[in-house]
Coordinates of C-alpha atoms in Angstrom, one line a residue:
X7 CA -11.6 5.8 -12.6
X8 CA -13.4 6.7 -15.8
X9 CA -10.9 4.6 -17.7
X10 CA -11.8 1.5 -15.6
X11 CA -15.5 0.9 -15.9
X12 CA -15.5 -2.4 -14.0
X13 CA -13.6 -0.8 -11.1
X14 CA -15.9 2.2 -11.1
X15 CA -19.0 -0.1 -11.1
X16 CA -17.6 -2.3 -8.2
X17 CA -16.8 0.9 -6.2
X18 CA -20.3 2.3 -6.8
X19 CA -21.9 -1.0 -5.8
X20 CA -19.7 -1.4 -2.7
X21 CA -20.6 2.2 -1.6
X22 CA -24.3 2.3 -2.6
X23 CA -25.9 4.0 0.3
X24 CA -28.9 2.1 1.8
X25 CA -32.2 3.9 2.3
X26 CA -32.7 5.7 5.6
X27 CA -29.0 5.8 6.6
X28 CA -28.3 8.9 8.7
X29 CA -25.5 11.1 7.6
X30 CA -23.5 10.6 10.8
X31 CA -23.7 6.8 10.4
X32 CA -22.6 7.0 6.8
X33 CA -19.6 9.1 7.7
X34 CA -18.7 6.9 10.7
X35 CA -18.8 3.7 8.6
X36 CA -16.6 5.2 5.9
X37 CA -14.2 6.4 8.6
X38 CA -13.7 2.9 10.0
X39 CA -11.3 1.7 7.2
X40 CA -9.4 5.0 7.6
X41 CA -8.8 4.2 11.3
X42 CA -6.8 1.1 10.1
X43 CA -5.0 2.7 7.2
X44 CA -2.2 4.7 9.1
X45 CA -1.0 1.6 11.1
X46 CA -1.2 -0.5 7.9
X47 CA 1.0 2.0 6.0
X48 CA 3.4 2.3 9.0
X49 CA 3.7 -1.5 9.2
X50 CA 4.4 -1.9 5.5
X51 CA 6.8 1.0 5.5
X52 CA 8.8 -0.4 8.4
X53 CA 8.7 -4.2 7.8
X54 CA 8.4 -4.4 4.0
X55 CA 10.3 -1.4 2.8
X56 CA 12.6 -1.0 5.8
X57 CA 12.1 2.7 6.1
X58 CA 13.9 4.3 9.1
X59 CA 10.8 5.6 10.8
X60 CA 10.5 2.9 13.5
X61 CA 12.3 0.2 15.3
X62 CA 11.4 -3.0 17.1
X63 CA 8.7 -3.9 14.7
X64 CA 10.5 -6.7 12.9
X65 CA 11.3 -10.3 13.8
X66 CA 8.0 -11.7 15.1
X67 CA 9.1 -15.0 16.6
X68 CA 5.6 -16.4 16.2
X69 CA 5.7 -16.5 12.4
X70 CA 6.3 -19.8 10.6
X71 CA 9.7 -20.0 8.8
X72 CA 8.1 -20.1 5.4
X73 CA 6.3 -16.7 5.8
X74 CA 8.7 -13.8 5.5
X75 CA 8.1 -10.8 7.7
X76 CA 7.7 -8.6 4.6
X77 CA 4.9 -10.7 3.2
X78 CA 3.2 -11.1 6.6
X79 CA 3.1 -7.3 7.0
X80 CA 1.4 -6.8 3.7
X81 CA -1.1 -9.7 4.2
X82 CA -1.9 -8.5 7.7
X83 CA -2.5 -4.9 6.5
X84 CA -4.7 -6.1 3.6
X85 CA -6.7 -8.4 5.9
X86 CA -7.1 -5.6 8.5
X87 CA -8.4 -3.2 5.8
X88 CA -10.9 -5.9 4.4
X89 CA -12.2 -6.5 7.9
X90 CA -12.6 -2.8 8.6
X91 CA -14.4 -2.3 5.3
X92 CA -17.2 -4.7 6.4
X93 CA -18.4 -1.7 8.5
X94 CA -19.5 -0.1 5.2
X95 CA -21.9 -3.0 4.8
X96 CA -23.9 -1.7 7.7
X97 CA -24.7 1.5 5.7
X98 CA -24.6 0.1 2.2
X99 CA -27.2 -1.8 0.2
X100 CA -25.1 -5.0 0.3
X101 CA -25.6 -5.1 4.1
X102 CA -29.4 -5.5 3.6
X103 CA -29.6 -7.6 0.4
X104 CA -27.0 -10.3 -0.5
X105 CA -25.0 -9.3 -3.6
X106 CA -25.5 -11.3 -6.8
X107 CA -22.1 -12.9 -6.7
X108 CA -23.0 -14.9 -3.6
X109 CA -24.4 -18.2 -4.8
X110 CA -27.6 -19.4 -3.2
X111 CA -28.1 -16.2 -1.3
X112 CA -28.1 -13.6 -4.1
X113 CA -31.0 -11.2 -3.9
X114 CA -32.2 -12.4 -0.5
X115 CA -32.5 -10.0 2.4
X116 CA -29.7 -10.2 5.0
X117 CA -31.2 -11.3 8.3
X118 CA -30.5 -8.3 10.6
X119 CA -29.0 -10.4 13.4
X120 CA -26.5 -12.0 10.9
X121 CA -24.9 -8.6 10.6
X122 CA -25.6 -7.2 14.1
X123 CA -24.2 -10.0 16.2
X124 CA -20.8 -10.3 14.5
X125 CA -20.5 -6.5 14.3
X126 CA -21.4 -6.0 17.9
X127 CA -19.0 -8.7 19.1
X128 CA -16.3 -7.2 16.8
X129 CA -16.9 -3.7 18.2
X130 CA -16.6 -5.1 21.8
X131 CA -13.4 -7.0 21.1
X132 CA -11.8 -4.2 19.1
X133 CA -12.6 -1.6 21.8
X134 CA -11.2 -3.8 24.6
X135 CA -8.2 -4.9 22.6
X136 CA -7.0 -1.5 21.4
X137 CA -7.7 0.2 24.7
X138 CA -5.7 -2.5 26.5
X139 CA -2.9 -2.2 24.0
X140 CA -2.9 1.6 24.4
X141 CA -2.4 1.1 28.1
X142 CA 0.2 -1.8 28.1
X143 CA 2.5 -1.1 25.1
X144 CA 3.7 2.3 26.2
X145 CA 4.5 0.7 29.6
X146 CA 6.8 -1.8 27.8
X147 CA 4.6 -4.8 28.3
X148 CA 2.7 -6.9 25.8
X149 CA -1.0 -7.6 26.0
X150 CA -0.3 -10.7 28.1
X151 CA 1.4 -8.5 30.7
X152 CA 4.9 -9.8 29.9
X153 CA 7.8 -7.4 29.2
X154 CA 8.2 -6.5 25.5
X155 CA 11.1 -8.2 23.8
X156 CA 13.6 -5.9 22.2
X157 CA 12.9 -2.2 21.6
X158 CA 9.5 -0.9 22.2
X159 CA 8.2 0.5 18.9
X160 CA 5.8 2.8 20.7
X161 CA 8.3 4.3 23.1
X162 CA 7.3 8.0 23.3
X163 CA 10.8 9.2 24.2
X164 CA 12.0 8.6 20.6
X165 CA 10.8 10.2 17.3
X166 CA 10.2 6.8 15.8
X167 CA 8.0 5.9 18.8
X168 CA 5.9 9.0 18.4
X169 CA 5.4 8.3 14.7
X170 CA 4.3 4.7 15.6
X171 CA 1.9 6.0 18.2
X172 CA 0.4 8.5 15.8
X173 CA -0.1 5.6 13.3
X174 CA -1.7 3.3 15.8
X175 CA -3.8 5.9 17.7
X176 CA -6.7 5.9 15.2
X177 CA -7.3 2.2 16.0
X178 CA -8.8 3.3 19.3
X179 CA -11.7 4.6 17.3
X180 CA -12.3 1.4 15.3
X181 CA -14.4 -0.3 18.0
X182 CA -16.5 2.7 19.1
X183 CA -17.2 3.7 15.5
X184 CA -18.2 0.2 14.6
X185 CA -20.5 0.0 17.7
X186 CA -22.3 3.3 16.8
X187 CA -22.8 2.1 13.2
X188 CA -24.0 -1.3 14.4
X189 CA -26.6 0.3 16.7
X190 CA -27.8 2.6 13.8
X191 CA -28.1 -0.5 11.5
X192 CA -30.1 -2.4 14.1
X193 CA -32.5 0.5 14.7
X194 CA -32.9 1.1 10.9
X195 CA -33.6 -2.6 10.1
X196 CA -36.0 -2.9 13.0
X197 CA -38.0 0.2 11.8
X198 CA -38.0 -1.3 8.3
X199 CA -39.4 -4.6 9.5
X200 CA -42.2 -2.7 11.3
X201 CA -43.0 -0.7 8.1
X202 CA -42.8 -3.6 5.6
X203 CA -45.1 -6.6 6.2
X204 CA -43.2 -9.9 6.4
X205 CA -43.5 -12.1 3.3

């Protein structure tokens, strides 16, 4: 990264630890994007590069005809990683003060509830969604309770299914980790507001 000063600067800014963040919250927030990474890699490997480590992951009938499965897999994986990375904002300085590249808001303090409410709702939805998925998919039914069409990519009686399950299992931690980091953010910001007089 020493050869890319702008990239190094952006990385440092995105990961600048806010004052008063406990070590456990820092580690938990940095772990959130890692919970999404294995499934993203698996999805891209199967759908985009057609590696023989899974089955039943292609051919989503819900996609528009102009969006190839391969492109969709990459876009979904990138989007998932970006959403997961927002957890870092709960322990980084940009989660307390708007960055300079946001017009009209740069340099202003982030209202705590503007971060806490979406993060708490996200943690709740992610926890429920991935827990329900972990229960239904191995049983061969989708999240709506309907039988899975085609081969079940998470069938544990096949090597490919075990690989898929290993790739998707960390997603069970996404919601709980985000919830813990959100609670820590809320407590820290509340303590800061008591210490610093409102201006």
